[in-house]
Amino acid sequence: VDRSLDTDIYRNKDRLPFNTNAQEGNPHYCVAKDELWFDIGDTKIYVLAHAARDGFSGTPQPAPAPINSHRLGVQESQPWLSEDGQTLYFSSTRDHVGQGPFIYTSTRLGEDRWSEPATVISGVQYGVGEPSLTADDQRLFYEQIFRNRQGVFATEFFYVERLEAKDNSQSR
């Protein structure tokens, strides 16, 4: 199967049957929450709940506000969840339409409830994207987009590292 131009999502060489009639891409599966997150056409983020339980079939739903901003011209894409499924990183042009994208984060507040996204990394001139977090939540890798000396768009990958350990203790 030639998938060189195909942006649908595959599992074990089989196309997942979402029936969105759109170009699905940038998938990230969260084991802790059994959710498959992805974007459609780099414009909106979708979630397939109970993904493994239901054989990775079913009808994905748009990520709830404030993850998808629903403002005209805003692009939301490239979702990546922390190992525990409580923190989401994604690319967006929400505060900078016509620029970016930048990388944002949001924290799960409950079922289908998320905190207002905050900018984590802003791009220099052309934007950043493709956030991915290490399993220990200590490093966030991302792509920086730029034009090289020949004027051609290119990318380099960087990471930011958490300076202090995440506090997992409970207040009493």
GROMACS .gro file of N, CA and C in nm:
model
  516
    1VAL      N    1   0.085  -0.117   0.000
    1VAL     CA    2   0.000   0.000   0.000
    1VAL      C    3   0.090   0.123   0.000
    2ASP      N    4   0.071   0.212  -0.098
    2ASP     CA    5   0.148   0.336  -0.105
    2ASP      C    6   0.076   0.443  -0.025
    3ARG      N    7   0.136   0.483   0.088
    3ARG     CA    8   0.074   0.584   0.173
    3ARG      C    9   0.155   0.713   0.174
    4SER      N   10   0.235   0.736   0.070
    4SER     CA   11   0.323   0.852   0.070
    4SER      C   12   0.247   0.984   0.079
    5LEU      N   13   0.126   0.991   0.027
    5LEU     CA   14   0.047   1.113   0.034
    5LEU      C   15  -0.076   1.096   0.123
    6ASP      N   16  -0.085   0.983   0.189
    6ASP     CA   17  -0.201   0.950   0.270
    6ASP      C   18  -0.179   0.997   0.413
    7THR      N   19  -0.268   1.080   0.465
    7THR     CA   20  -0.252   1.126   0.603
    7THR      C   21  -0.355   1.063   0.695
    8ASP      N   22  -0.419   0.955   0.652
    8ASP     CA   23  -0.509   0.885   0.742
    8ASP      C   24  -0.427   0.813   0.848
    9ILE      N   25  -0.494   0.763   0.951
    9ILE     CA   26  -0.424   0.697   1.061
    9ILE      C   27  -0.436   0.546   1.045
   10TYR      N   28  -0.322   0.479   1.059
   10TYR     CA   29  -0.316   0.334   1.042
   10TYR      C   30  -0.272   0.268   1.172
   11ARG      N   31  -0.318   0.146   1.191
   11ARG     CA   32  -0.274   0.062   1.303
   11ARG      C   33  -0.248  -0.076   1.247
   12ASN      N   34  -0.124  -0.124   1.261
   12ASN     CA   35  -0.085  -0.254   1.208
   12ASN      C   36  -0.123  -0.270   1.061
   13LYS      N   37  -0.092  -0.169   0.981
   13LYS     CA   38  -0.113  -0.165   0.836
   13LYS      C   39  -0.259  -0.152   0.795
   14ASP      N   40  -0.350  -0.139   0.890
   14ASP     CA   41  -0.492  -0.123   0.858
   14ASP      C   42  -0.534   0.021   0.887
   15ARG      N   43  -0.604   0.081   0.791
   15ARG     CA   44  -0.655   0.217   0.809
   15ARG      C   45  -0.766   0.215   0.914
   16LEU      N   46  -0.757   0.306   1.009
   16LEU     CA   47  -0.861   0.313   1.111
   16LEU      C   48  -0.988   0.375   1.050
   17PRO      N   49  -1.103   0.313   1.075
   17PRO     CA   50  -1.227   0.351   1.006
   17PRO      C   51  -1.306   0.463   1.075
   18PHE      N   52  -1.250   0.583   1.075
   18PHE     CA   53  -1.319   0.692   1.143
   18PHE      C   54  -1.430   0.755   1.060
   19ASN      N   55  -1.423   0.738   0.929
   19ASN     CA   56  -1.525   0.794   0.841
   19ASN      C   57  -1.542   0.944   0.857
   20THR      N   58  -1.432   1.014   0.875
   20THR     CA   59  -1.442   1.161   0.887
   20THR      C   60  -1.436   1.227   0.750
   21ASN      N   61  -1.401   1.150   0.645
   21ASN     CA   62  -1.385   1.205   0.510
   21ASN      C   63  -1.287   1.322   0.509
   22ALA      N   64  -1.188   1.315   0.593
   22ALA     CA   65  -1.089   1.423   0.603
   22ALA      C   66  -0.952   1.362   0.622
   23GLN      N   67  -0.851   1.446   0.621
   23GLN     CA   68  -0.715   1.400   0.639
   23GLN      C   69  -0.679   1.401   0.787
   24GLU      N   70  -0.682   1.283   0.847
   24GLU     CA   71  -0.646   1.271   0.987
   24GLU      C   72  -0.494   1.258   0.998
   25GLY      N   73  -0.436   1.321   1.098
   25GLY     CA   74  -0.292   1.312   1.113
   25GLY      C   75  -0.246   1.339   1.255
   26ASN      N   76  -0.117   1.323   1.277
   26ASN     CA   77  -0.053   1.352   1.405
   26ASN      C   78  -0.118   1.277   1.522
   27PRO      N   79  -0.135   1.145   1.511
   27PRO     CA   80  -0.201   1.071   1.618
   27PRO      C   81  -0.113   1.055   1.741
   28HIS      N   82  -0.176   1.054   1.857
   28HIS     CA   83  -0.109   1.022   1.982
   28HIS      C   84  -0.207   0.945   2.070
   29TYR      N   85  -0.167   0.824   2.108
   29TYR     CA   86  -0.253   0.739   2.191
   29TYR      C   87  -0.210   0.751   2.336
   30CYS      N   88  -0.305   0.776   2.424
   30CYS     CA   89  -0.280   0.785   2.568
   30CYS      C   90  -0.332   0.658   2.634
   31VAL      N   91  -0.240   0.572   2.677
   31VAL     CA   92  -0.276   0.445   2.740
   31VAL      C   93  -0.355   0.469   2.868
   32ALA      N   94  -0.311   0.563   2.952
   32ALA     CA   95  -0.373   0.586   3.082
   32ALA      C   96  -0.521   0.620   3.071
   33LYS      N   97  -0.561   0.690   2.966
   33LYS     CA   98  -0.701   0.730   2.947
   33LYS      C   99  -0.770   0.655   2.835
   34ASP      N  100  -0.698   0.567   2.765
   34ASP     CA  101  -0.750   0.494   2.649
   34ASP      C  102  -0.815   0.591   2.549
   35GLU      N  103  -0.737   0.694   2.514
   35GLU     CA  104  -0.785   0.794   2.419
   35GLU      C  105  -0.685   0.807   2.304
   36LEU      N  106  -0.738   0.818   2.183
   36LEU     CA  107  -0.656   0.848   2.067
   36LEU      C  108  -0.684   0.991   2.027
   37TRP      N  109  -0.581   1.075   2.033
   37TRP     CA  110  -0.592   1.216   1.997
   37TRP      C  111  -0.526   1.235   1.861
   38PHE      N  112  -0.581   1.320   1.776
   38PHE     CA  113  -0.525   1.350   1.645
   38PHE      C  114  -0.585   1.480   1.594
   39ASP      N  115  -0.534   1.525   1.481
   39ASP     CA  116  -0.594   1.644   1.421
   39ASP      C  117  -0.646   1.609   1.283
   40ILE      N  118  -0.732   1.693   1.234
   40ILE     CA  119  -0.782   1.680   1.098
   40ILE      C  120  -0.736   1.802   1.020
   41GLY      N  121  -0.655   1.775   0.918
   41GLY     CA  122  -0.606   1.882   0.830
   41GLY      C  123  -0.530   1.992   0.901
   42ASP      N  124  -0.467   1.962   1.013
   42ASP     CA  125  -0.393   2.062   1.091
   42ASP      C  126  -0.481   2.179   1.133
   43THR      N  127  -0.614   2.156   1.147
   43THR     CA  128  -0.702   2.267   1.183
   43THR      C  129  -0.775   2.246   1.315
   44LYS      N  130  -0.820   2.126   1.345
   44LYS     CA  131  -0.892   2.098   1.469
   44LYS      C  132  -0.843   1.967   1.529
   45ILE      N  133  -0.847   1.958   1.661
   45ILE     CA  134  -0.805   1.839   1.733
   45ILE      C  135  -0.928   1.756   1.766
   46TYR      N  136  -0.914   1.623   1.750
   46TYR     CA  137  -1.022   1.529   1.777
   46TYR      C  138  -0.975   1.424   1.877
   47VAL      N  139  -1.073   1.360   1.945
   47VAL     CA  140  -1.044   1.256   2.044
   47VAL      C  141  -1.135   1.137   2.017
   48LEU      N  142  -1.076   1.018   2.018
   48LEU     CA  143  -1.152   0.895   2.014
   48LEU      C  144  -1.143   0.833   2.153
   49ALA      N  145  -1.252   0.841   2.228
   49ALA     CA  146  -1.255   0.786   2.364
   49ALA      C  147  -1.269   0.633   2.357
   50HIS      N  148  -1.223   0.564   2.458
   50HIS     CA  149  -1.231   0.419   2.467
   50HIS      C  150  -1.175   0.353   2.342
   51ALA      N  151  -1.064   0.407   2.295
   51ALA     CA  152  -1.008   0.366   2.166
   51ALA      C  153  -0.974   0.217   2.162
   52ALA      N  154  -0.888   0.170   2.250
   52ALA     CA  155  -0.848   0.029   2.248
   52ALA      C  156  -0.966  -0.061   2.284
   53ARG      N  157  -1.042  -0.021   2.383
   53ARG     CA  158  -1.157  -0.100   2.425
   53ARG      C  159  -1.252  -0.128   2.309
   54ASP      N  160  -1.269  -0.027   2.221
   54ASP     CA  161  -1.361  -0.041   2.108
   54ASP      C  162  -1.291  -0.076   1.977
   55GLY      N  163  -1.168  -0.129   1.986
   55GLY     CA  164  -1.097  -0.172   1.867
   55GLY      C  165  -1.055  -0.059   1.775
   56PHE      N  166  -1.031   0.058   1.831
   56PHE     CA  167  -0.991   0.176   1.754
   56PHE      C  168  -1.090   0.207   1.641
   57SER      N  169  -1.217   0.189   1.671
   57SER     CA  170  -1.322   0.227   1.577
   57SER      C  171  -1.420   0.315   1.653
   58GLY      N  172  -1.513   0.370   1.584
   58GLY     CA  173  -1.609   0.459   1.648
   58GLY      C  174  -1.601   0.597   1.586
   59THR      N  175  -1.668   0.689   1.651
   59THR     CA  176  -1.676   0.825   1.599
   59THR      C  177  -1.597   0.919   1.687
   60PRO      N  178  -1.486   0.972   1.636
   60PRO     CA  179  -1.409   1.070   1.714
   60PRO      C  180  -1.491   1.197   1.733
   61GLN      N  181  -1.467   1.263   1.844
   61GLN     CA  182  -1.535   1.388   1.874
   61GLN      C  183  -1.433   1.502   1.876
   62PRO      N  184  -1.475   1.622   1.835
   62PRO     CA  185  -1.382   1.735   1.848
   62PRO      C  186  -1.342   1.754   1.993
   63ALA      N  187  -1.215   1.784   2.016
   63ALA     CA  188  -1.170   1.813   2.152
   63ALA      C  189  -1.253   1.930   2.204
   64PRO      N  190  -1.287   1.926   2.332
   64PRO     CA  191  -1.373   2.032   2.387
   64PRO      C  192  -1.301   2.166   2.396
   65ALA      N  193  -1.381   2.272   2.401
   65ALA     CA  194  -1.325   2.405   2.430
   65ALA      C  195  -1.270   2.396   2.572
   66PRO      N  196  -1.164   2.457   2.602
   66PRO     CA  197  -1.090   2.555   2.524
   66PRO      C  198  -0.978   2.497   2.438
   67ILE      N  199  -0.970   2.363   2.424
   67ILE     CA  200  -0.864   2.305   2.341
   67ILE      C  201  -0.881   2.353   2.196
   68ASN      N  202  -0.998   2.329   2.139
   68ASN     CA  203  -1.030   2.387   2.009
   68ASN      C  204  -1.093   2.522   2.035
   69SER      N  205  -1.036   2.625   1.981
   69SER     CA  206  -1.083   2.760   2.012
   69SER      C  207  -1.207   2.800   1.933
   70HIS      N  208  -1.232   2.735   1.819
   70HIS     CA  209  -1.350   2.763   1.735
   70HIS      C  210  -1.351   2.903   1.677
   71ARG      N  211  -1.238   2.972   1.677
   71ARG     CA  212  -1.231   3.104   1.613
   71ARG      C  213  -1.187   3.085   1.469
   72LEU      N  214  -1.242   3.164   1.380
   72LEU     CA  215  -1.212   3.156   1.239
   72LEU      C  216  -1.063   3.176   1.212
   73GLY      N  217  -1.005   3.088   1.133
   73GLY     CA  218  -0.866   3.101   1.094
   73GLY      C  219  -0.765   3.044   1.191
   74VAL      N  220  -0.809   2.998   1.307
   74VAL     CA  221  -0.717   2.942   1.407
   74VAL      C  222  -0.692   2.794   1.374
   75GLN      N  223  -0.567   2.754   1.383
   75GLN     CA  224  -0.530   2.615   1.361
   75GLN      C  225  -0.489   2.551   1.493
   76GLU      N  226  -0.546   2.436   1.522
   76GLU     CA  227  -0.511   2.355   1.638
   76GLU      C  228  -0.464   2.221   1.584
   77SER      N  229  -0.348   2.173   1.628
   77SER     CA  230  -0.297   2.047   1.573
   77SER      C  231  -0.192   1.985   1.665
   78GLN      N  232  -0.148   1.867   1.626
   78GLN     CA  233  -0.036   1.795   1.686
   78GLN      C  234  -0.049   1.773   1.837
   79PRO      N  235  -0.158   1.711   1.881
   79PRO     CA  236  -0.177   1.688   2.025
   79PRO      C  237  -0.080   1.583   2.080
   80TRP      N  238  -0.037   1.605   2.204
   80TRP     CA  239   0.050   1.509   2.274
   80TRP      C  240   0.015   1.514   2.421
   81LEU      N  241  -0.023   1.399   2.477
   81LEU     CA  242  -0.059   1.393   2.618
   81LEU      C  243   0.055   1.339   2.703
   82SER      N  244   0.061   1.386   2.826
   82SER     CA  245   0.157   1.332   2.922
   82SER      C  246   0.121   1.185   2.947
   83GLU      N  247   0.214   1.113   3.003
   83GLU     CA  248   0.196   0.969   3.028
   83GLU      C  249   0.070   0.940   3.110
   84ASP      N  250   0.037   1.027   3.206
   84ASP     CA  251  -0.081   1.005   3.290
   84ASP      C  252  -0.209   1.062   3.227
   85GLY      N  253  -0.198   1.127   3.112
   85GLY     CA  254  -0.315   1.179   3.043
   85GLY      C  255  -0.372   1.306   3.103
   86GLN      N  256  -0.300   1.370   3.194
   86GLN     CA  257  -0.352   1.488   3.262
   86GLN      C  258  -0.307   1.620   3.200
   87THR      N  259  -0.201   1.617   3.119
   87THR     CA  260  -0.149   1.739   3.058
   87THR      C  261  -0.141   1.721   2.908
   88LEU      N  262  -0.196   1.817   2.835
   88LEU     CA  263  -0.197   1.813   2.690
   88LEU      C  264  -0.107   1.923   2.636
   89TYR      N  265  -0.024   1.890   2.538
   89TYR     CA  266   0.055   1.987   2.464
   89TYR      C  267   0.005   1.983   2.320
   90PHE      N  268  -0.002   2.098   2.254
   90PHE     CA  269  -0.047   2.101   2.116
   90PHE      C  270   0.001   2.228   2.049
   91SER      N  271  -0.004   2.228   1.916
   91SER     CA  272   0.035   2.345   1.838
   91SER      C  273  -0.090   2.425   1.805
   92SER      N  274  -0.078   2.558   1.807
   92SER     CA  275  -0.193   2.642   1.779
   92SER      C  276  -0.149   2.781   1.733
   93THR      N  277  -0.237   2.843   1.656
   93THR     CA  278  -0.217   2.983   1.617
   93THR      C  279  -0.318   3.071   1.689
   94ARG      N  280  -0.379   3.023   1.795
   94ARG     CA  281  -0.491   3.090   1.863
   94ARG      C  282  -0.466   3.235   1.903
   95ASP      N  283  -0.352   3.267   1.953
   95ASP     CA  284  -0.325   3.405   1.995
   95ASP      C  285  -0.245   3.481   1.891
   96HIS      N  286  -0.214   3.414   1.782
   96HIS     CA  287  -0.123   3.472   1.683
   96HIS      C  288  -0.165   3.431   1.542
   97VAL      N  289  -0.290   3.456   1.503
   97VAL     CA  290  -0.338   3.418   1.372
   97VAL      C  291  -0.249   3.483   1.267
   98GLY      N  292  -0.204   3.402   1.172
   98GLY     CA  293  -0.113   3.450   1.070
   98GLY      C  294   0.033   3.435   1.109
   99GLN      N  295   0.060   3.392   1.232
   99GLN     CA  296   0.195   3.366   1.280
   99GLN      C  297   0.198   3.226   1.337
  100GLY      N  298   0.318   3.183   1.374
  100GLY     CA  299   0.331   3.059   1.447
  100GLY      C  300   0.323   2.939   1.355
  101PRO      N  301   0.281   2.828   1.410
  101PRO     CA  302   0.213   2.810   1.537
  101PRO      C  303   0.309   2.816   1.656
  102PHE      N  304   0.247   2.824   1.776
  102PHE     CA  305   0.319   2.817   1.901
  102PHE      C  306   0.274   2.689   1.972
  103ILE      N  307   0.346   2.650   2.078
  103ILE     CA  308   0.308   2.531   2.154
  103ILE      C  309   0.239   2.575   2.282
  104TYR      N  310   0.124   2.514   2.307
  104TYR     CA  311   0.042   2.544   2.424
  104TYR      C  312   0.029   2.420   2.510
  105THR      N  313  -0.011   2.442   2.635
  105THR     CA  314  -0.041   2.332   2.725
  105THR      C  315  -0.172   2.361   2.796
  106SER      N  316  -0.239   2.253   2.834
  106SER     CA  317  -0.364   2.262   2.909
  106SER      C  318  -0.369   2.142   3.003
  107THR      N  319  -0.431   2.161   3.119
  107THR     CA  320  -0.441   2.056   3.220
  107THR      C  321  -0.585   2.006   3.229
  108ARG      N  322  -0.598   1.875   3.238
  108ARG     CA  323  -0.731   1.813   3.251
  108ARG      C  324  -0.789   1.848   3.388
  109LEU      N  325  -0.909   1.904   3.389
  109LEU     CA  326  -0.977   1.943   3.513
  109LEU      C  327  -1.086   1.844   3.551
  110GLY      N  328  -1.123   1.757   3.462
  110GLY     CA  329  -1.229   1.660   3.484
  110GLY      C  330  -1.269   1.602   3.350
  111GLU      N  331  -1.375   1.525   3.349
  111GLU     CA  332  -1.423   1.465   3.224
  111GLU      C  333  -1.458   1.574   3.124
  112ASP      N  334  -1.389   1.577   3.011
  112ASP     CA  335  -1.412   1.675   2.904
  112ASP      C  336  -1.396   1.819   2.950
  113ARG      N  337  -1.318   1.843   3.054
  113ARG     CA  338  -1.292   1.980   3.101
  113ARG      C  339  -1.142   2.002   3.108
  114TRP      N  340  -1.097   2.115   3.049
  114TRP     CA  341  -0.956   2.147   3.043
  114TRP      C  342  -0.934   2.291   3.083
  115SER      N  343  -0.816   2.318   3.138
  115SER     CA  344  -0.780   2.455   3.173
  115SER      C  345  -0.758   2.538   3.047
  116GLU      N  346  -0.763   2.669   3.062
  116GLU     CA  347  -0.737   2.758   2.950
  116GLU      C  348  -0.593   2.736   2.903
  117PRO      N  349  -0.571   2.710   2.775
  117PRO     CA  350  -0.435   2.684   2.727
  117PRO      C  351  -0.340   2.802   2.750
  118ALA      N  352  -0.217   2.769   2.783
  118ALA     CA  353  -0.113   2.870   2.805
  118ALA      C  354   0.003   2.842   2.710
  119THR      N  355   0.065   2.947   2.661
  119THR     CA  356   0.180   2.932   2.572
  119THR      C  357   0.298   2.875   2.650
  120VAL      N  358   0.359   2.771   2.594
  120VAL     CA  359   0.478   2.711   2.653
  120VAL      C  360   0.601   2.752   2.575
  121ILE      N  361   0.591   2.746   2.441
  121ILE     CA  362   0.704   2.781   2.356
  121ILE      C  363   0.651   2.864   2.240
  122SER      N  364   0.709   2.981   2.220
  122SER     CA  365   0.672   3.064   2.106
  122SER      C  366   0.785   3.058   2.004
  123GLY      N  367   0.747   3.064   1.880
  123GLY     CA  368   0.844   3.050   1.773
  123GLY      C  369   0.915   3.179   1.740
  124VAL      N  370   1.028   3.164   1.676
  124VAL     CA  371   1.103   3.278   1.625
  124VAL      C  372   1.070   3.287   1.476
  125GLN      N  373   1.001   3.387   1.437
  125GLN     CA  374   0.966   3.418   1.299
  125GLN      C  375   0.864   3.323   1.238
  126TYR      N  376   0.890   3.192   1.228
  126TYR     CA  377   0.800   3.103   1.155
  126TYR      C  378   0.725   3.003   1.241
  127GLY      N  379   0.754   2.991   1.365
  127GLY     CA  380   0.676   2.904   1.451
  127GLY      C  381   0.748   2.779   1.496
  128VAL      N  382   0.678   2.707   1.583
  128VAL     CA  383   0.726   2.582   1.640
  128VAL      C  384   0.612   2.482   1.635
  129GLY      N  385   0.644   2.354   1.649
  129GLY     CA  386   0.540   2.253   1.646
  129GLY      C  387   0.591   2.118   1.687
  130GLU      N  388   0.506   2.017   1.664
  130GLU     CA  389   0.538   1.877   1.692
  130GLU      C  390   0.583   1.852   1.835
  131PRO      N  391   0.508   1.900   1.935
  131PRO     CA  392   0.551   1.876   2.073
  131PRO      C  393   0.544   1.727   2.109
  132SER      N  394   0.642   1.679   2.181
  132SER     CA  395   0.638   1.543   2.235
  132SER      C  396   0.714   1.543   2.367
  133LEU      N  397   0.655   1.480   2.465
  133LEU     CA  398   0.703   1.482   2.602
  133LEU      C  399   0.759   1.347   2.640
  134THR      N  400   0.872   1.345   2.711
  134THR     CA  401   0.926   1.218   2.759
  134THR      C  402   0.834   1.162   2.867
  135ALA      N  403   0.839   1.030   2.887
  135ALA     CA  404   0.750   0.963   2.981
  135ALA      C  405   0.764   1.014   3.124
  136ASP      N  406   0.882   1.065   3.160
  136ASP     CA  407   0.901   1.117   3.296
  136ASP      C  408   0.862   1.265   3.309
  137ASP      N  409   0.803   1.323   3.204
  137ASP     CA  410   0.758   1.464   3.204
  137ASP      C  411   0.873   1.564   3.222
  138GLN      N  412   0.995   1.525   3.196
  138GLN     CA  413   1.108   1.613   3.220
  138GLN      C  414   1.155   1.690   3.097
  139ARG      N  415   1.132   1.636   2.977
  139ARG     CA  416   1.178   1.704   2.854
  139ARG      C  417   1.064   1.712   2.754
  140LEU      N  418   1.048   1.832   2.700
  140LEU     CA  419   0.950   1.855   2.594
  140LEU      C  420   1.029   1.884   2.467
  141PHE      N  421   1.020   1.792   2.371
  141PHE     CA  422   1.087   1.809   2.243
  141PHE      C  423   0.993   1.883   2.148
  142TYR      N  424   1.051   1.963   2.057
  142TYR     CA  425   0.970   2.036   1.961
  142TYR      C  426   1.053   2.070   1.838
  143GLU      N  427   0.982   2.110   1.733
  143GLU     CA  428   1.045   2.146   1.607
  143GLU      C  429   1.040   2.297   1.588
  144GLN      N  430   1.152   2.356   1.547
  144GLN     CA  431   1.158   2.499   1.515
  144GLN      C  432   1.163   2.511   1.363
  145ILE      N  433   1.074   2.591   1.307
  145ILE     CA  434   1.069   2.613   1.162
  145ILE      C  435   1.145   2.742   1.130
  146PHE      N  436   1.225   2.739   1.024
  146PHE     CA  437   1.300   2.859   0.984
  146PHE      C  438   1.330   2.851   0.835
  147ARG      N  439   1.381   2.959   0.780
  147ARG     CA  440   1.430   2.959   0.642
  147ARG      C  441   1.582   2.953   0.648
  148ASN      N  442   1.640   2.861   0.569
  148ASN     CA  443   1.786   2.852   0.567
  148ASN      C  444   1.845   2.960   0.477
  149ARG      N  445   1.974   2.961   0.462
  149ARG     CA  446   2.042   3.067   0.384
  149ARG      C  447   1.999   3.070   0.238
  150GLN      N  448   1.949   2.958   0.188
  150GLN     CA  449   1.903   2.952   0.050
  150GLN      C  450   1.755   2.993   0.039
  151GLY      N  451   1.694   3.030   0.152
  151GLY     CA  452   1.555   3.072   0.151
  151GLY      C  453   1.455   2.959   0.156
  152VAL      N  454   1.503   2.838   0.177
  152VAL     CA  455   1.416   2.720   0.181
  152VAL      C  456   1.375   2.694   0.326
  153PHE      N  457   1.245   2.660   0.346
  153PHE     CA  458   1.200   2.626   0.480
  153PHE      C  459   1.271   2.500   0.527
  154ALA      N  460   1.312   2.500   0.652
  154ALA     CA  461   1.381   2.387   0.712
  154ALA      C  462   1.338   2.378   0.859
  155THR      N  463   1.378   2.272   0.925
  155THR     CA  464   1.344   2.256   1.066
  155THR      C  465   1.465   2.204   1.143
  156GLU      N  466   1.465   2.235   1.270
  156GLU     CA  467   1.560   2.176   1.364
  156GLU      C  468   1.482   2.139   1.487
  157PHE      N  469   1.528   2.036   1.557
  157PHE     CA  470   1.459   1.991   1.677
  157PHE      C  471   1.536   2.034   1.801
  158PHE      N  472   1.459   2.075   1.902
  158PHE     CA  473   1.513   2.121   2.030
  158PHE      C  474   1.433   2.057   2.142
  159TYR      N  475   1.479   2.077   2.264
  159TYR     CA  476   1.398   2.039   2.378
  159TYR      C  477   1.420   2.139   2.491
  160VAL      N  478   1.319   2.147   2.575
  160VAL     CA  479   1.329   2.223   2.699
  160VAL      C  480   1.321   2.122   2.812
  161GLU      N  481   1.390   2.152   2.919
  161GLU     CA  482   1.397   2.058   3.030
  161GLU      C  483   1.344   2.122   3.156
  162ARG      N  484   1.266   2.045   3.231
  162ARG     CA  485   1.212   2.092   3.358
  162ARG      C  486   1.326   2.110   3.456
  163LEU      N  487   1.335   2.227   3.519
  163LEU     CA  488   1.445   2.254   3.611
  163LEU      C  489   1.423   2.196   3.749
  164GLU      N  490   1.299   2.183   3.788
  164GLU     CA  491   1.272   2.125   3.919
  164GLU      C  492   1.189   2.000   3.902
  165ALA      N  493   1.201   1.911   3.997
  165ALA     CA  494   1.122   1.788   3.992
  165ALA      C  495   0.976   1.819   4.012
  166LYS      N  496   0.892   1.744   3.943
  166LYS     CA  497   0.747   1.761   3.957
  166LYS      C  498   0.707   1.713   4.096
  167ASP      N  499   0.631   1.795   4.168
  167ASP     CA  500   0.587   1.760   4.302
  167ASP      C  501   0.463   1.674   4.294
  168ASN      N  502   0.476   1.547   4.329
  168ASN     CA  503   0.362   1.455   4.326
  168ASN      C  504   0.300   1.434   4.463
  169SER      N  505   0.343   1.511   4.562
  169SER     CA  506   0.288   1.492   4.698
  169SER      C  507   0.151   1.555   4.709
  170GLN      N  508   0.075   1.506   4.801
  170GLN     CA  509  -0.061   1.558   4.826
  170GLN      C  510  -0.057   1.650   4.947
  171SER      N  511  -0.124   1.767   4.939
  171SER     CA  512  -0.132   1.853   5.058
  171SER      C  513  -0.238   1.796   5.152
  172ARG      N  514  -0.213   1.815   5.278
  172ARG     CA  515  -0.308   1.764   5.379
  172ARG      C  516  -0.358   1.877   5.463
   0.00000   0.00000   0.00000
